[in-house]
GROMACS .gro file of C-alpha atoms in nm:
model
  374
    1MET     CA    1  -3.112  -8.454  -4.405
    2ASP     CA    2  -3.147  -8.815  -4.285
    3TRP     CA    3  -3.420  -9.075  -4.252
    4SER     CA    4  -3.512  -8.955  -3.904
    5THR     CA    5  -3.603  -8.611  -4.040
    6ALA     CA    6  -3.752  -8.706  -4.383
    7GLN     CA    7  -4.113  -8.581  -4.401
    8ASN     CA    8  -4.220  -8.594  -4.764
    9ILE     CA    9  -4.162  -8.960  -4.848
   10LEU     CA   10  -4.224  -9.136  -5.175
   11CYS     CA   11  -4.304  -9.514  -5.148
   12VAL     CA   12  -4.282  -9.691  -5.480
   13ARG     CA   13  -4.458 -10.029  -5.532
   14LEU     CA   14  -4.519 -10.072  -5.898
   15ASP     CA   15  -4.663 -10.419  -5.924
   16SER     CA   16  -4.994 -10.581  -5.834
   17LEU     CA   17  -5.271 -10.523  -5.572
   18GLY     CA   18  -5.149 -10.818  -5.360
   19ASP     CA   19  -4.789 -10.689  -5.360
   20VAL     CA   20  -4.912 -10.347  -5.245
   21LEU     CA   21  -5.113 -10.511  -4.968
   22MET     CA   22  -4.812 -10.710  -4.855
   23THR     CA   23  -4.624 -10.378  -4.828
   24THR     CA   24  -4.883 -10.227  -4.584
   25PRO     CA   25  -4.697 -10.330  -4.272
   26ALA     CA   26  -4.384 -10.155  -4.400
   27LEU     CA   27  -4.585  -9.847  -4.492
   28ALA     CA   28  -4.737  -9.852  -4.146
   29ALA     CA   29  -4.392  -9.876  -3.996
   30ILE     CA   30  -4.288  -9.548  -4.173
   31LYS     CA   31  -4.597  -9.377  -4.048
   32ALA     CA   32  -4.565  -9.516  -3.693
   33THR     CA   33  -4.211  -9.389  -3.670
   34ARG     CA   34  -4.275  -9.061  -3.842
   35PRO     CA   35  -4.637  -8.984  -3.775
   36ASP     CA   36  -4.603  -8.625  -3.912
   37SER     CA   37  -4.472  -8.749  -4.248
   38LYS     CA   38  -4.666  -8.739  -4.580
   39LEU     CA   39  -4.655  -9.073  -4.753
   40THR     CA   40  -4.710  -9.070  -5.135
   41LEU     CA   41  -4.764  -9.417  -5.286
   42MET     CA   42  -4.649  -9.449  -5.645
   43THR     CA   43  -4.805  -9.765  -5.782
   44SER     CA   44  -4.964  -9.931  -6.091
   45ALA     CA   45  -5.325  -9.880  -6.187
   46ALA     CA   46  -5.394 -10.222  -6.044
   47GLY     CA   47  -5.223 -10.141  -5.712
   48ALA     CA   48  -5.399  -9.802  -5.692
   49ALA     CA   49  -5.739  -9.969  -5.674
   50LEU     CA   50  -5.648 -10.043  -5.306
   51ALA     CA   51  -5.551  -9.692  -5.226
   52PRO     CA   52  -5.882  -9.572  -5.065
   53GLN     CA   53  -5.852  -9.853  -4.820
   54LEU     CA   54  -5.501  -9.764  -4.702
   55ALA     CA   55  -5.530  -9.533  -4.405
   56MET     CA   56  -5.148  -9.467  -4.379
   57VAL     CA   57  -5.122  -9.338  -4.730
   58ASP     CA   58  -5.177  -8.964  -4.785
   59ASP     CA   59  -5.151  -8.948  -5.157
   60VAL     CA   60  -5.154  -9.189  -5.456
   61TRP     CA   61  -4.971  -9.153  -5.788
   62VAL     CA   62  -5.057  -9.400  -6.059
   63TYR     CA   63  -4.764  -9.499  -6.280
   64ASP     CA   64  -4.744  -9.808  -6.500
   65ALA     CA   65  -4.371  -9.862  -6.549
   66PRO     CA   66  -4.237  -9.986  -6.892
   67TRP     CA   67  -4.012 -10.238  -6.719
   68LEU     CA   68  -4.306 -10.432  -6.589
   69LYS     CA   69  -4.469 -10.693  -6.811
   70ALA     CA   70  -4.832 -10.579  -6.751
   71THR     CA   71  -4.764 -10.225  -6.894
   72ALA     CA   72  -4.884 -10.143  -7.243
   73PRO     CA   73  -4.610 -10.083  -7.505
   74ARG     CA   74  -4.453  -9.731  -7.504
   75GLN     CA   75  -4.394  -9.538  -7.819
   76ASN     CA   76  -4.124  -9.321  -7.659
   77SER     CA   77  -3.981  -9.213  -7.334
   78GLN     CA   78  -4.196  -8.903  -7.277
   79PRO     CA   79  -4.405  -9.053  -6.999
   80GLU     CA   80  -4.087  -9.122  -6.808
   81GLN     CA   81  -3.941  -8.785  -6.870
   82ALA     CA   82  -4.264  -8.634  -6.741
   83VAL     CA   83  -4.253  -8.855  -6.432
   84ILE     CA   84  -3.904  -8.735  -6.349
   85GLU     CA   85  -4.009  -8.368  -6.382
   86GLU     CA   86  -4.314  -8.431  -6.153
   87LEU     CA   87  -4.096  -8.617  -5.906
   88ARG     CA   88  -3.866  -8.314  -5.903
   89SER     CA   89  -4.159  -8.063  -5.858
   90ARG     CA   90  -4.293  -8.252  -5.562
   91GLN     CA   91  -3.968  -8.209  -5.367
   92PHE     CA   92  -3.963  -8.545  -5.202
   93ASP     CA   93  -3.716  -8.589  -4.915
   94ALA     CA   94  -3.686  -8.964  -4.958
   95ALA     CA   95  -3.780  -9.251  -5.187
   96VAL     CA   96  -3.838  -9.604  -5.064
   97ILE     CA   97  -3.843  -9.852  -5.345
   98PHE     CA   98  -4.025 -10.177  -5.272
   99THR     CA   99  -3.962 -10.475  -5.508
  100VAL     CA  100  -4.007 -10.844  -5.510
  101TYR     CA  101  -3.692 -11.059  -5.517
  102SER     CA  102  -3.698 -11.096  -5.897
  103GLN     CA  103  -3.729 -10.731  -5.973
  104ASN     CA  104  -3.453 -10.476  -6.024
  105PRO     CA  105  -3.493 -10.140  -5.834
  106LEU     CA  106  -3.242  -9.954  -6.046
  107PRO     CA  107  -3.477  -9.811  -6.313
  108THR     CA  108  -3.685  -9.646  -6.043
  109ALA     CA  109  -3.377  -9.549  -5.853
  110PHE     CA  110  -3.243  -9.387  -6.159
  111MET     CA  111  -3.556  -9.183  -6.197
  112ALA     CA  112  -3.541  -9.076  -5.830
  113TYR     CA  113  -3.174  -8.985  -5.881
  114MET     CA  114  -3.260  -8.775  -6.186
  115ALA     CA  115  -3.527  -8.597  -5.976
  116ASP     CA  116  -3.272  -8.507  -5.698
  117ILE     CA  117  -3.455  -8.693  -5.429
  118PRO     CA  118  -3.190  -8.685  -5.147
  119LEU     CA  119  -3.257  -9.025  -4.987
  120ARG     CA  120  -3.313  -9.339  -5.189
  121LEU     CA  121  -3.357  -9.688  -5.037
  122ALA     CA  122  -3.407 -10.031  -5.192
  123HIS     CA  123  -3.299 -10.395  -5.184
  124CYS     CA  124  -3.038 -10.458  -5.463
  125ARG     CA  125  -2.835 -10.755  -5.576
  126GLU     CA  126  -2.576 -10.554  -5.764
  127ASN     CA  127  -2.385 -10.252  -5.663
  128PRO     CA  128  -2.608  -9.950  -5.721
  129TYR     CA  129  -2.312  -9.693  -5.675
  130GLN     CA  130  -2.470  -9.353  -5.645
  131LEU     CA  131  -2.824  -9.438  -5.759
  132LEU     CA  132  -2.920  -9.549  -5.407
  133THR     CA  133  -2.806  -9.372  -5.094
  134ASP     CA  134  -2.911  -9.673  -4.869
  135THR     CA  135  -2.934 -10.035  -4.971
  136ILE     CA  136  -2.972 -10.380  -4.837
  137ARG     CA  137  -2.778 -10.642  -5.030
  138ASP     CA  138  -3.053 -10.874  -5.155
  139PRO     CA  139  -2.994 -11.211  -4.978
  140GLU     CA  140  -3.235 -11.410  -5.189
  141PRO     CA  141  -3.243 -11.672  -5.329
  142GLU     CA  142  -2.999 -11.810  -5.067
  143LEU     CA  143  -3.231 -11.683  -4.791
  144THR     CA  144  -3.606 -11.701  -4.848
  145ARG     CA  145  -3.821 -11.457  -4.658
  146HIS     CA  146  -4.191 -11.379  -4.666
  147GLU     CA  147  -4.260 -11.083  -4.885
  148VAL     CA  148  -4.402 -10.891  -4.587
  149GLN     CA  149  -4.083 -10.957  -4.385
  150ARG     CA  150  -3.869 -10.848  -4.670
  151GLN     CA  151  -4.032 -10.496  -4.678
  152LEU     CA  152  -4.032 -10.468  -4.303
  153ASP     CA  153  -3.659 -10.542  -4.304
  154LEU     CA  154  -3.603 -10.279  -4.568
  155VAL     CA  155  -3.765  -9.991  -4.378
  156ALA     CA  156  -3.621 -10.115  -4.050
  157SER     CA  157  -3.270 -10.064  -4.193
  158VAL     CA  158  -3.332  -9.694  -4.182
  159GLY     CA  159  -3.507  -9.696  -3.846
  160TYR     CA  160  -3.868  -9.733  -3.933
  161ARG     CA  161  -4.040 -10.002  -3.719
  162THR     CA  162  -4.378 -10.099  -3.594
  163ALA     CA  163  -4.510 -10.346  -3.340
  164ASP     CA  164  -4.818 -10.418  -3.546
  165GLU     CA  165  -4.699 -10.623  -3.840
  166ARG     CA  166  -5.035 -10.734  -3.969
  167LEU     CA  167  -5.154 -10.650  -4.322
  168GLN     CA  168  -5.367 -10.337  -4.305
  169MET     CA  169  -5.660 -10.217  -4.496
  170THR     CA  170  -5.994 -10.050  -4.401
  171VAL     CA  171  -6.331 -10.178  -4.510
  172PRO     CA  172  -6.603  -9.906  -4.549
  173ARG     CA  173  -6.919  -9.950  -4.352
  174ALA     CA  174  -7.133  -9.919  -4.669
  175ALA     CA  175  -6.941 -10.218  -4.821
  176HIS     CA  176  -7.015 -10.426  -4.504
  177GLN     CA  177  -7.385 -10.335  -4.533
  178ARG     CA  178  -7.417 -10.426  -4.906
  179VAL     CA  179  -7.245 -10.762  -4.842
  180SER     CA  180  -7.477 -10.829  -4.550
  181ASN     CA  181  -7.778 -10.766  -4.774
  182LEU     CA  182  -7.628 -10.996  -5.056
  183LEU     CA  183  -7.575 -11.277  -4.806
  184GLU     CA  184  -7.923 -11.236  -4.675
  185ASN     CA  185  -8.065 -11.258  -5.023
  186LEU     CA  186  -7.861 -11.566  -5.089
  187GLY     CA  187  -8.015 -11.732  -4.776
  188LEU     CA  188  -7.684 -11.758  -4.595
  189SER     CA  189  -7.644 -11.702  -4.224
  190PRO     CA  190  -7.392 -11.769  -3.951
  191ALA     CA  191  -7.594 -12.084  -3.872
  192LYS     CA  192  -7.507 -12.241  -4.203
  193PRO     CA  193  -7.141 -12.296  -4.304
  194TRP     CA  194  -7.029 -12.142  -4.623
  195ILE     CA  195  -6.701 -12.047  -4.785
  196VAL     CA  196  -6.577 -11.819  -5.064
  197VAL     CA  197  -6.405 -11.981  -5.360
  198HIS     CA  198  -6.190 -11.759  -5.585
  199PRO     CA  199  -6.065 -11.982  -5.883
  200GLY     CA  200  -5.924 -11.713  -6.106
  201VAL     CA  201  -5.564 -11.587  -6.121
  202SER     CA  202  -5.373 -11.391  -6.383
  203ALA     CA  203  -5.072 -11.638  -6.429
  204PRO     CA  204  -5.159 -11.964  -6.586
  205SER     CA  205  -4.887 -12.135  -6.381
  206ARG     CA  206  -5.092 -12.058  -6.065
  207ARG     CA  207  -5.428 -12.200  -6.175
  208TYR     CA  208  -5.575 -12.511  -6.004
  209PRO     CA  209  -5.759 -12.704  -6.279
  210PRO     CA  210  -6.128 -12.605  -6.314
  211GLU     CA  211  -6.242 -12.970  -6.320
  212LEU     CA  212  -6.063 -13.023  -5.982
  213PHE     CA  213  -6.220 -12.707  -5.837
  214ALA     CA  214  -6.555 -12.858  -5.948
  215GLU     CA  215  -6.484 -13.182  -5.758
  216VAL     CA  216  -6.391 -12.990  -5.447
  217GLY     CA  217  -6.706 -12.768  -5.473
  218ARG     CA  218  -6.927 -13.076  -5.529
  219SER     CA  219  -6.785 -13.248  -5.216
  220LEU     CA  220  -6.831 -12.948  -4.997
  221VAL     CA  221  -7.185 -12.883  -5.097
  222ASN     CA  222  -7.263 -13.258  -5.044
  223GLN     CA  223  -7.131 -13.208  -4.692
  224GLY     CA  224  -7.369 -12.914  -4.624
  225ILE     CA  225  -7.120 -12.625  -4.696
  226ALA     CA  226  -7.249 -12.353  -4.924
  227VAL     CA  227  -7.009 -12.221  -5.182
  228ILE     CA  228  -6.986 -11.856  -5.305
  229PHE     CA  229  -6.772 -11.788  -5.612
  230THR     CA  230  -6.596 -11.463  -5.669
  231GLY     CA  231  -6.396 -11.311  -5.948
  232THR     CA  232  -6.376 -11.035  -6.205
  233ALA     CA  233  -6.626 -11.010  -6.501
  234ASP     CA  234  -6.353 -11.160  -6.722
  235GLU     CA  235  -6.351 -11.470  -6.503
  236GLY     CA  236  -6.724 -11.537  -6.554
  237GLU     CA  237  -6.672 -11.810  -6.810
  238LEU     CA  238  -6.420 -11.997  -6.588
  239VAL     CA  239  -6.656 -11.979  -6.291
  240GLU     CA  240  -6.961 -12.091  -6.483
  241SER     CA  241  -6.761 -12.388  -6.625
  242ILE     CA  242  -6.674 -12.495  -6.272
  243ARG     CA  243  -7.026 -12.450  -6.150
  244SER     CA  244  -7.168 -12.651  -6.434
  245GLN     CA  245  -6.921 -12.935  -6.369
  246MET     CA  246  -7.015 -12.932  -5.999
  247VAL     CA  247  -7.366 -13.061  -6.068
  248ALA     CA  248  -7.448 -12.915  -5.730
  249PRO     CA  249  -7.606 -12.576  -5.618
  250SER     CA  250  -7.368 -12.287  -5.571
  251HIS     CA  251  -7.370 -11.906  -5.571
  252SER     CA  252  -7.183 -11.659  -5.788
  253LEU     CA  253  -7.099 -11.300  -5.717
  254VAL     CA  254  -6.857 -11.277  -6.012
  255GLY     CA  255  -6.834 -10.928  -6.155
  256LEU     CA  256  -7.082 -10.787  -5.898
  257LEU     CA  257  -6.846 -10.664  -5.623
  258THR     CA  258  -6.623 -10.362  -5.586
  259LEU     CA  259  -6.291 -10.422  -5.428
  260ALA     CA  260  -6.423 -10.275  -5.103
  261GLU     CA  261  -6.725 -10.522  -5.122
  262LEU     CA  262  -6.502 -10.819  -5.192
  263SER     CA  263  -6.299 -10.713  -4.884
  264ALA     CA  264  -6.621 -10.699  -4.688
  265LEU     CA  265  -6.731 -11.038  -4.809
  266LEU     CA  266  -6.400 -11.201  -4.713
  267ALA     CA  267  -6.426 -11.034  -4.372
  268ALA     CA  268  -6.758 -11.201  -4.328
  269ALA     CA  269  -6.653 -11.539  -4.470
  270PRO     CA  270  -6.556 -11.827  -4.248
  271LEU     CA  271  -6.292 -11.926  -4.500
  272LEU     CA  272  -6.147 -11.846  -4.837
  273LEU     CA  273  -6.039 -12.119  -5.087
  274SER     CA  274  -5.822 -11.966  -5.364
  275ASN     CA  275  -5.533 -11.988  -5.592
  276ASN     CA  276  -5.245 -11.767  -5.485
  277THR     CA  277  -5.359 -11.437  -5.591
  278GLY     CA  278  -5.479 -11.097  -5.445
  279PRO     CA  279  -5.785 -11.210  -5.249
  280VAL     CA  280  -5.567 -11.438  -5.042
  281HIS     CA  281  -5.389 -11.128  -4.913
  282ILE     CA  282  -5.712 -10.949  -4.864
  283ALA     CA  283  -5.836 -11.242  -4.655
  284ALA     CA  284  -5.526 -11.228  -4.454
  285ALA     CA  285  -5.570 -10.855  -4.394
  286VAL     CA  286  -5.919 -10.898  -4.262
  287GLY     CA  287  -5.836 -11.208  -4.054
  288THR     CA  288  -6.007 -11.481  -4.247
  289PRO     CA  289  -5.846 -11.830  -4.266
  290VAL     CA  290  -5.724 -11.934  -4.612
  291VAL     CA  291  -5.675 -12.260  -4.798
  292ASP     CA  292  -5.422 -12.151  -5.059
  293LEU     CA  293  -5.361 -12.372  -5.376
  294TYR     CA  294  -5.003 -12.270  -5.405
  295ALA     CA  295  -4.815 -12.328  -5.728
  296LEU     CA  296  -4.439 -12.367  -5.658
  297THR     CA  297  -4.334 -12.065  -5.854
  298ASN     CA  298  -4.197 -11.892  -5.539
  299LEU     CA  299  -4.232 -11.922  -5.168
  300GLN     CA  300  -4.260 -11.565  -5.052
  301HIS     CA  301  -4.630 -11.497  -5.082
  302THR     CA  302  -4.814 -11.733  -4.850
  303PRO     CA  303  -5.094 -11.601  -4.631
  304TRP     CA  304  -4.958 -11.368  -4.357
  305GLN     CA  305  -5.055 -11.413  -3.985
  306VAL     CA  306  -5.384 -11.601  -4.034
  307PRO     CA  307  -5.466 -11.964  -3.993
  308HIS     CA  308  -5.397 -12.129  -4.330
  309ARG     CA  309  -5.320 -12.437  -4.535
  310VAL     CA  310  -5.084 -12.409  -4.829
  311LEU     CA  311  -5.138 -12.698  -5.065
  312PHE     CA  312  -4.903 -12.810  -5.346
  313HIS     CA  313  -4.742 -13.120  -5.486
  314ASP     CA  314  -4.365 -13.109  -5.482
  315VAL     CA  315  -4.183 -13.117  -5.811
  316PRO     CA  316  -3.823 -13.102  -5.925
  317CYS     CA  317  -3.890 -12.780  -6.106
  318ARG     CA  318  -4.014 -12.589  -5.799
  319LEU     CA  319  -3.932 -12.222  -5.750
  320CYS     CA  320  -3.945 -12.157  -6.126
  321TYR     CA  321  -4.064 -11.794  -6.088
  322ARG     CA  322  -4.259 -11.840  -6.412
  323SER     CA  323  -4.607 -11.716  -6.517
  324ILE     CA  324  -4.646 -12.021  -6.747
  325CYS     CA  325  -4.533 -12.371  -6.645
  326PRO     CA  326  -4.189 -12.420  -6.811
  327GLU     CA  327  -4.236 -12.797  -6.814
  328GLY     CA  328  -4.587 -12.795  -6.949
  329HIS     CA  329  -4.729 -13.043  -6.697
  330HIS     CA  330  -4.841 -12.814  -6.418
  331ASN     CA  331  -4.794 -13.096  -6.173
  332CYS     CA  332  -4.734 -12.873  -5.872
  333LEU     CA  333  -5.103 -12.799  -5.872
  334ARG     CA  334  -5.258 -13.064  -6.103
  335LEU     CA  335  -5.152 -13.347  -5.867
  336VAL     CA  336  -5.310 -13.191  -5.560
  337GLU     CA  337  -5.599 -13.424  -5.489
  338PRO     CA  338  -5.945 -13.273  -5.443
  339ALA     CA  339  -5.987 -13.481  -5.130
  340ALA     CA  340  -5.682 -13.304  -4.973
  341VAL     CA  341  -5.830 -12.965  -5.058
  342VAL     CA  342  -6.169 -13.066  -4.901
  343ALA     CA  343  -5.980 -13.195  -4.586
  344ALA     CA  344  -5.800 -12.866  -4.550
  345VAL     CA  345  -6.121 -12.671  -4.579
  346LEU     CA  346  -6.290 -12.885  -4.309
  347ASP     CA  347  -5.985 -12.848  -4.087
  348LEU     CA  348  -5.987 -12.463  -4.106
  349LEU     CA  349  -6.359 -12.395  -4.092
  350PRO     CA  350  -6.445 -12.233  -3.756
  351LEU     CA  351  -6.706 -12.498  -3.703
  352GLY     CA  352  -6.442 -12.766  -3.682
  353THR     CA  353  -6.128 -12.820  -3.466
  354LEU     CA  354  -5.837 -12.596  -3.570
  355PRO     CA  355  -5.521 -12.805  -3.558
  356SER     CA  356  -5.222 -12.625  -3.402
  357GLU     CA  357  -5.014 -12.685  -3.721
  358SER     CA  358  -5.249 -12.444  -3.898
  359PHE     CA  359  -5.061 -12.165  -3.744
  360LEU     CA  360  -4.724 -12.266  -3.868
  361GLY     CA  361  -4.619 -12.011  -4.133
  362ALA     CA  362  -4.823 -11.723  -3.967
  363GLY     CA  363  -4.581 -11.443  -3.975
  364PRO     CA  364  -4.235 -11.471  -4.127
  365ALA     CA  365  -4.182 -11.840  -4.105
  366LEU     CA  366  -4.285 -12.027  -4.417
  367ALA     CA  367  -4.477 -12.350  -4.366
  368LEU     CA  368  -4.590 -12.535  -4.665
  369ALA     CA  369  -4.821 -12.832  -4.635
  370GLU     CA  370  -4.694 -13.069  -4.904
  371VAL     CA  371  -4.967 -13.280  -5.071
  372GLN     CA  372  -4.851 -13.593  -5.244
  373PRO     CA  373  -5.075 -13.773  -5.496
  374ALA     CA  374  -5.293 -14.062  -5.371
   0.00000   0.00000   0.00000
């Protein structure tokens, strides 16, 4: 058996929802090349939330791996032994292991090897010997690629390609209708400019300060632009803190939207302003411009193939790949002036003129708009 005849294919992406979404072009490439194949996506509980909106995926397997930080502590290895047995029973022809640059594919590769999956593919920095049958020597950090391009390159190495490299997700009609009703109830219409603001993010190192979000929101409202906040129920306190500091009217849909409805809201929105987190990639998938407040933890996750601005303040400690600022000052975001954020929003709103440089960085090229302090 080889990759051109593999039909029952396991695709492993064990991290977050945004990472799964950035893998959709590669998943689509497999399906486009082998339309008769069955794709099973093994992913985390967080990533699996996206599964109903992934048309190219035939089956989903939820697995929270113990080598990822978000997984609850294990008491023993029985869950992993059960996974290996289940992998063997499903008789996969091939396993494609998708990882970010900082992850090691070998724990997953070992499980696939133990399950006797004949073909096993991943990026790998070290010699995998027999754990992988096919591998790309990981070129990072010497070469920095967008995360989407990284995964497209991986599957292309075994012959899977697609002409459509956009992020892919479907948005149910019912979600569009509910969002339309919500916007009508809020008094918003295409005649009045409005944006979505998503201030929450899991990693503290990627959070733009709430008081600066409030300054941005106040300025936008004063210029006639309505602001809708989104977030999970757990982010309600953060959002209400920002809204109270704005001292200006705003709307909140925090904790009120399903993932499909958030997708529909972003599809309807003229623009998303957000920290670098999952909704940035949802917005890219539905074609909505993004102003991305981008902590310099890594460079691979900028908005893909949509008009965007990536705002940060350059610092010597850039590319730290840390969830918590190792220097304790958070200057890569804290020193991004609210006026610069407002200017980026105004540049990208469809009501304004869209400067040509907004398209730099769409696709595999990385274009970062550096913002220095005033």
